[in-house]
């Protein structure tokens, strides 16, 4: 139930990225919804229910999450724990891959489901990626 909650449309645009990175056994990406179907059912709270009980990976949502994570890291002056660093690095890899291969520009209907304007996405991503100096980054963009 929870394992198959990713929207098939996400797999449609992300499958090449995943197949090229099969050796990365611990890859973890930021989904749009952080709760699971079983947790929603268990809690019975309709306010936090995933629409249509399906999750996806939206590049704008992922970019926004990364921005919040970096801003918090700078504020508290601590390194990311290994599991969080893995999520950050995997998500940065996906963003870079999607831009380098043009996926985000060819299929914004699939890659930018919740915040669809491509110009907003590219502006925010460029602004956020330049808000840290290279010395502050522990990854490559």
PDB file of C-alpha atoms in Angstrom:
ATOM      1  CA  UNK A   1       0.000   0.000   0.000  1.00  0.00           C
ATOM      2  CA  UNK A   2       2.629   2.586   0.994  1.00  0.00           C
ATOM      3  CA  UNK A   3       5.233   1.120  -1.354  1.00  0.00           C
ATOM      4  CA  UNK A   4       3.042   1.702  -4.412  1.00  0.00           C
ATOM      5  CA  UNK A   5       1.810   5.183  -3.564  1.00  0.00           C
ATOM      6  CA  UNK A   6       4.016   6.999  -6.097  1.00  0.00           C
ATOM      7  CA  UNK A   7       2.051   8.281  -9.071  1.00  0.00           C
ATOM      8  CA  UNK A   8       2.853   6.416 -12.312  1.00  0.00           C
ATOM      9  CA  UNK A   9       3.312   9.811 -13.982  1.00  0.00           C
ATOM     10  CA  UNK A  10       6.296  10.423 -11.694  1.00  0.00           C
ATOM     11  CA  UNK A  11       7.841   7.132 -12.752  1.00  0.00           C
ATOM     12  CA  UNK A  12       7.252   8.119 -16.394  1.00  0.00           C
ATOM     13  CA  UNK A  13       9.641  11.051 -16.136  1.00  0.00           C
ATOM     14  CA  UNK A  14      11.996   9.750 -13.426  1.00  0.00           C
ATOM     15  CA  UNK A  15      12.640   6.192 -14.638  1.00  0.00           C
ATOM     16  CA  UNK A  16      15.744   7.042 -16.706  1.00  0.00           C
ATOM     17  CA  UNK A  17      17.329   8.834 -13.741  1.00  0.00           C
ATOM     18  CA  UNK A  18      16.591   5.854 -11.492  1.00  0.00           C
ATOM     19  CA  UNK A  19      17.886   3.275 -13.970  1.00  0.00           C
ATOM     20  CA  UNK A  20      21.150   5.174 -14.430  1.00  0.00           C
ATOM     21  CA  UNK A  21      21.638   5.269 -10.663  1.00  0.00           C
ATOM     22  CA  UNK A  22      20.790   1.680  -9.737  1.00  0.00           C
ATOM     23  CA  UNK A  23      24.118   1.364  -7.980  1.00  0.00           C
ATOM     24  CA  UNK A  24      23.028   4.037  -5.494  1.00  0.00           C
ATOM     25  CA  UNK A  25      21.245   1.613  -3.182  1.00  0.00           C
ATOM     26  CA  UNK A  26      20.512   4.229  -0.514  1.00  0.00           C
ATOM     27  CA  UNK A  27      19.092   6.944  -2.782  1.00  0.00           C
ATOM     28  CA  UNK A  28      16.188   8.842  -1.205  1.00  0.00           C
ATOM     29  CA  UNK A  29      14.131  11.616  -2.792  1.00  0.00           C
ATOM     30  CA  UNK A  30      11.820  14.249  -1.374  1.00  0.00           C
ATOM     31  CA  UNK A  31       8.209  13.419  -2.222  1.00  0.00           C
ATOM     32  CA  UNK A  32       5.425  15.985  -2.368  1.00  0.00           C
ATOM     33  CA  UNK A  33       3.647  14.457   0.633  1.00  0.00           C
ATOM     34  CA  UNK A  34       5.639  13.367   3.667  1.00  0.00           C
ATOM     35  CA  UNK A  35       2.893  11.216   5.144  1.00  0.00           C
ATOM     36  CA  UNK A  36       1.987   7.704   4.039  1.00  0.00           C
ATOM     37  CA  UNK A  37      -1.350   6.192   3.152  1.00  0.00           C
ATOM     38  CA  UNK A  38      -1.264   3.872   6.174  1.00  0.00           C
ATOM     39  CA  UNK A  39      -0.510   6.775   8.504  1.00  0.00           C
ATOM     40  CA  UNK A  40      -3.394   8.789   7.030  1.00  0.00           C
ATOM     41  CA  UNK A  41      -5.750   5.850   7.537  1.00  0.00           C
ATOM     42  CA  UNK A  42      -4.455   5.221  11.057  1.00  0.00           C
ATOM     43  CA  UNK A  43      -4.837   8.854  12.116  1.00  0.00           C
ATOM     44  CA  UNK A  44      -8.113   9.303  10.236  1.00  0.00           C
ATOM     45  CA  UNK A  45      -7.455  12.996   9.678  1.00  0.00           C
ATOM     46  CA  UNK A  46      -8.796  14.126   6.304  1.00  0.00           C
ATOM     47  CA  UNK A  47      -7.002  17.491   6.549  1.00  0.00           C
ATOM     48  CA  UNK A  48      -3.658  15.860   5.800  1.00  0.00           C
ATOM     49  CA  UNK A  49      -4.754  13.328   3.216  1.00  0.00           C
ATOM     50  CA  UNK A  50      -2.858  12.932  -0.028  1.00  0.00           C
ATOM     51  CA  UNK A  51      -5.109  13.835  -2.973  1.00  0.00           C
ATOM     52  CA  UNK A  52      -6.346  10.606  -4.557  1.00  0.00           C
ATOM     53  CA  UNK A  53      -4.095   8.719  -2.070  1.00  0.00           C
ATOM     54  CA  UNK A  54      -1.183   9.054  -4.445  1.00  0.00           C
ATOM     55  CA  UNK A  55       2.206  10.702  -4.011  1.00  0.00           C
ATOM     56  CA  UNK A  56       4.651  12.119  -6.540  1.00  0.00           C
ATOM     57  CA  UNK A  57       8.005  13.845  -6.876  1.00  0.00           C
ATOM     58  CA  UNK A  58       7.611  17.483  -7.882  1.00  0.00           C
ATOM     59  CA  UNK A  59      10.813  19.377  -8.644  1.00  0.00           C
ATOM     60  CA  UNK A  60       9.454  22.683  -7.317  1.00  0.00           C
ATOM     61  CA  UNK A  61       8.453  21.043  -4.047  1.00  0.00           C
ATOM     62  CA  UNK A  62      11.853  19.337  -3.846  1.00  0.00           C
ATOM     63  CA  UNK A  63      13.631  22.628  -4.533  1.00  0.00           C
ATOM     64  CA  UNK A  64      11.560  24.403  -1.875  1.00  0.00           C
ATOM     65  CA  UNK A  65      12.341  21.671   0.659  1.00  0.00           C
ATOM     66  CA  UNK A  66      16.055  21.895  -0.078  1.00  0.00           C
ATOM     67  CA  UNK A  67      15.948  25.649   0.410  1.00  0.00           C
ATOM     68  CA  UNK A  68      14.327  25.187   3.825  1.00  0.00           C
ATOM     69  CA  UNK A  69      16.844  22.524   4.783  1.00  0.00           C
ATOM     70  CA  UNK A  70      19.822  24.679   3.756  1.00  0.00           C
ATOM     71  CA  UNK A  71      18.413  27.758   5.504  1.00  0.00           C
ATOM     72  CA  UNK A  72      17.978  25.739   8.691  1.00  0.00           C
ATOM     73  CA  UNK A  73      21.454  24.251   8.394  1.00  0.00           C
ATOM     74  CA  UNK A  74      22.987  27.718   8.057  1.00  0.00           C
ATOM     75  CA  UNK A  75      20.998  28.978  11.042  1.00  0.00           C
ATOM     76  CA  UNK A  76      21.912  26.141  13.400  1.00  0.00           C
ATOM     77  CA  UNK A  77      25.469  25.778  12.056  1.00  0.00           C
ATOM     78  CA  UNK A  78      25.439  21.973  12.012  1.00  0.00           C
ATOM     79  CA  UNK A  79      26.236  19.446   9.337  1.00  0.00           C
ATOM     80  CA  UNK A  80      23.417  17.269   8.038  1.00  0.00           C
ATOM     81  CA  UNK A  81      23.116  13.833   9.614  1.00  0.00           C
ATOM     82  CA  UNK A  82      24.076  11.098   7.101  1.00  0.00           C
ATOM     83  CA  UNK A  83      20.485  10.098   6.299  1.00  0.00           C
ATOM     84  CA  UNK A  84      19.493  13.740   5.688  1.00  0.00           C
ATOM     85  CA  UNK A  85      22.644  14.339   3.622  1.00  0.00           C
ATOM     86  CA  UNK A  86      21.623  11.347   1.504  1.00  0.00           C
ATOM     87  CA  UNK A  87      18.194  12.874   0.844  1.00  0.00           C
ATOM     88  CA  UNK A  88      19.791  16.231   0.019  1.00  0.00           C
ATOM     89  CA  UNK A  89      22.392  14.741  -2.327  1.00  0.00           C
ATOM     90  CA  UNK A  90      19.901  12.454  -4.076  1.00  0.00           C
ATOM     91  CA  UNK A  91      17.460  15.316  -4.589  1.00  0.00           C
ATOM     92  CA  UNK A  92      20.172  17.680  -5.848  1.00  0.00           C
ATOM     93  CA  UNK A  93      21.269  14.934  -8.278  1.00  0.00           C
ATOM     94  CA  UNK A  94      17.677  14.615  -9.528  1.00  0.00           C
ATOM     95  CA  UNK A  95      17.320  18.382  -9.982  1.00  0.00           C
ATOM     96  CA  UNK A  96      20.628  18.593 -11.862  1.00  0.00           C
ATOM     97  CA  UNK A  97      19.776  15.555 -14.001  1.00  0.00           C
ATOM     98  CA  UNK A  98      16.340  16.934 -14.879  1.00  0.00           C
ATOM     99  CA  UNK A  99      17.808  20.262 -15.951  1.00  0.00           C
ATOM    100  CA  UNK A 100      20.799  18.786 -17.819  1.00  0.00           C
ATOM    101  CA  UNK A 101      18.603  16.332 -19.739  1.00  0.00           C
ATOM    102  CA  UNK A 102      15.847  18.888 -20.356  1.00  0.00           C
ATOM    103  CA  UNK A 103      13.185  16.803 -18.652  1.00  0.00           C
ATOM    104  CA  UNK A 104      11.872  19.709 -16.605  1.00  0.00           C
ATOM    105  CA  UNK A 105      11.524  21.815 -19.769  1.00  0.00           C
ATOM    106  CA  UNK A 106      10.051  19.085 -21.977  1.00  0.00           C
ATOM    107  CA  UNK A 107       7.468  17.834 -19.464  1.00  0.00           C
ATOM    108  CA  UNK A 108       6.663  20.503 -16.851  1.00  0.00           C
ATOM    109  CA  UNK A 109       3.185  18.961 -16.661  1.00  0.00           C
ATOM    110  CA  UNK A 110       4.797  15.927 -14.999  1.00  0.00           C
ATOM    111  CA  UNK A 111       7.814  17.421 -13.250  1.00  0.00           C
ATOM    112  CA  UNK A 112       6.165  20.554 -11.829  1.00  0.00           C
ATOM    113  CA  UNK A 113       2.748  19.282 -10.795  1.00  0.00           C
ATOM    114  CA  UNK A 114       2.063  21.597  -7.852  1.00  0.00           C
ATOM    115  CA  UNK A 115       3.897  24.760  -8.950  1.00  0.00           C
ATOM    116  CA  UNK A 116       3.808  24.517 -12.749  1.00  0.00           C
ATOM    117  CA  UNK A 117       5.303  27.793 -14.066  1.00  0.00           C
ATOM    118  CA  UNK A 118       8.734  26.891 -15.432  1.00  0.00           C
ATOM    119  CA  UNK A 119       9.964  30.473 -15.113  1.00  0.00           C
ATOM    120  CA  UNK A 120       9.137  30.542 -11.396  1.00  0.00           C
ATOM    121  CA  UNK A 121      10.945  27.236 -10.921  1.00  0.00           C
ATOM    122  CA  UNK A 122      14.111  28.331 -12.732  1.00  0.00           C
ATOM    123  CA  UNK A 123      14.174  31.732 -10.996  1.00  0.00           C
ATOM    124  CA  UNK A 124      13.759  30.250  -7.523  1.00  0.00           C
ATOM    125  CA  UNK A 125      16.285  27.502  -8.172  1.00  0.00           C
ATOM    126  CA  UNK A 126      18.880  29.945  -9.519  1.00  0.00           C
ATOM    127  CA  UNK A 127      18.296  32.330  -6.638  1.00  0.00           C
ATOM    128  CA  UNK A 128      18.577  29.581  -4.049  1.00  0.00           C
ATOM    129  CA  UNK A 129      21.625  27.949  -5.562  1.00  0.00           C
ATOM    130  CA  UNK A 130      23.521  31.245  -5.524  1.00  0.00           C
ATOM    131  CA  UNK A 131      22.493  32.108  -1.975  1.00  0.00           C
ATOM    132  CA  UNK A 132      25.269  29.888  -0.655  1.00  0.00           C
ATOM    133  CA  UNK A 133      28.926  30.289  -1.458  1.00  0.00           C
ATOM    134  CA  UNK A 134      30.699  27.255  -2.925  1.00  0.00           C
ATOM    135  CA  UNK A 135      32.505  26.791   0.401  1.00  0.00           C
ATOM    136  CA  UNK A 136      29.143  26.402   2.170  1.00  0.00           C
ATOM    137  CA  UNK A 137      27.943  23.748  -0.249  1.00  0.00           C
ATOM    138  CA  UNK A 138      28.854  20.153   0.422  1.00  0.00           C
ATOM    139  CA  UNK A 139      27.565  19.062  -3.003  1.00  0.00           C
ATOM    140  CA  UNK A 140      27.848  20.167  -6.623  1.00  0.00           C
ATOM    141  CA  UNK A 141      24.967  21.764  -8.495  1.00  0.00           C
TER     142      UNK A 141
END
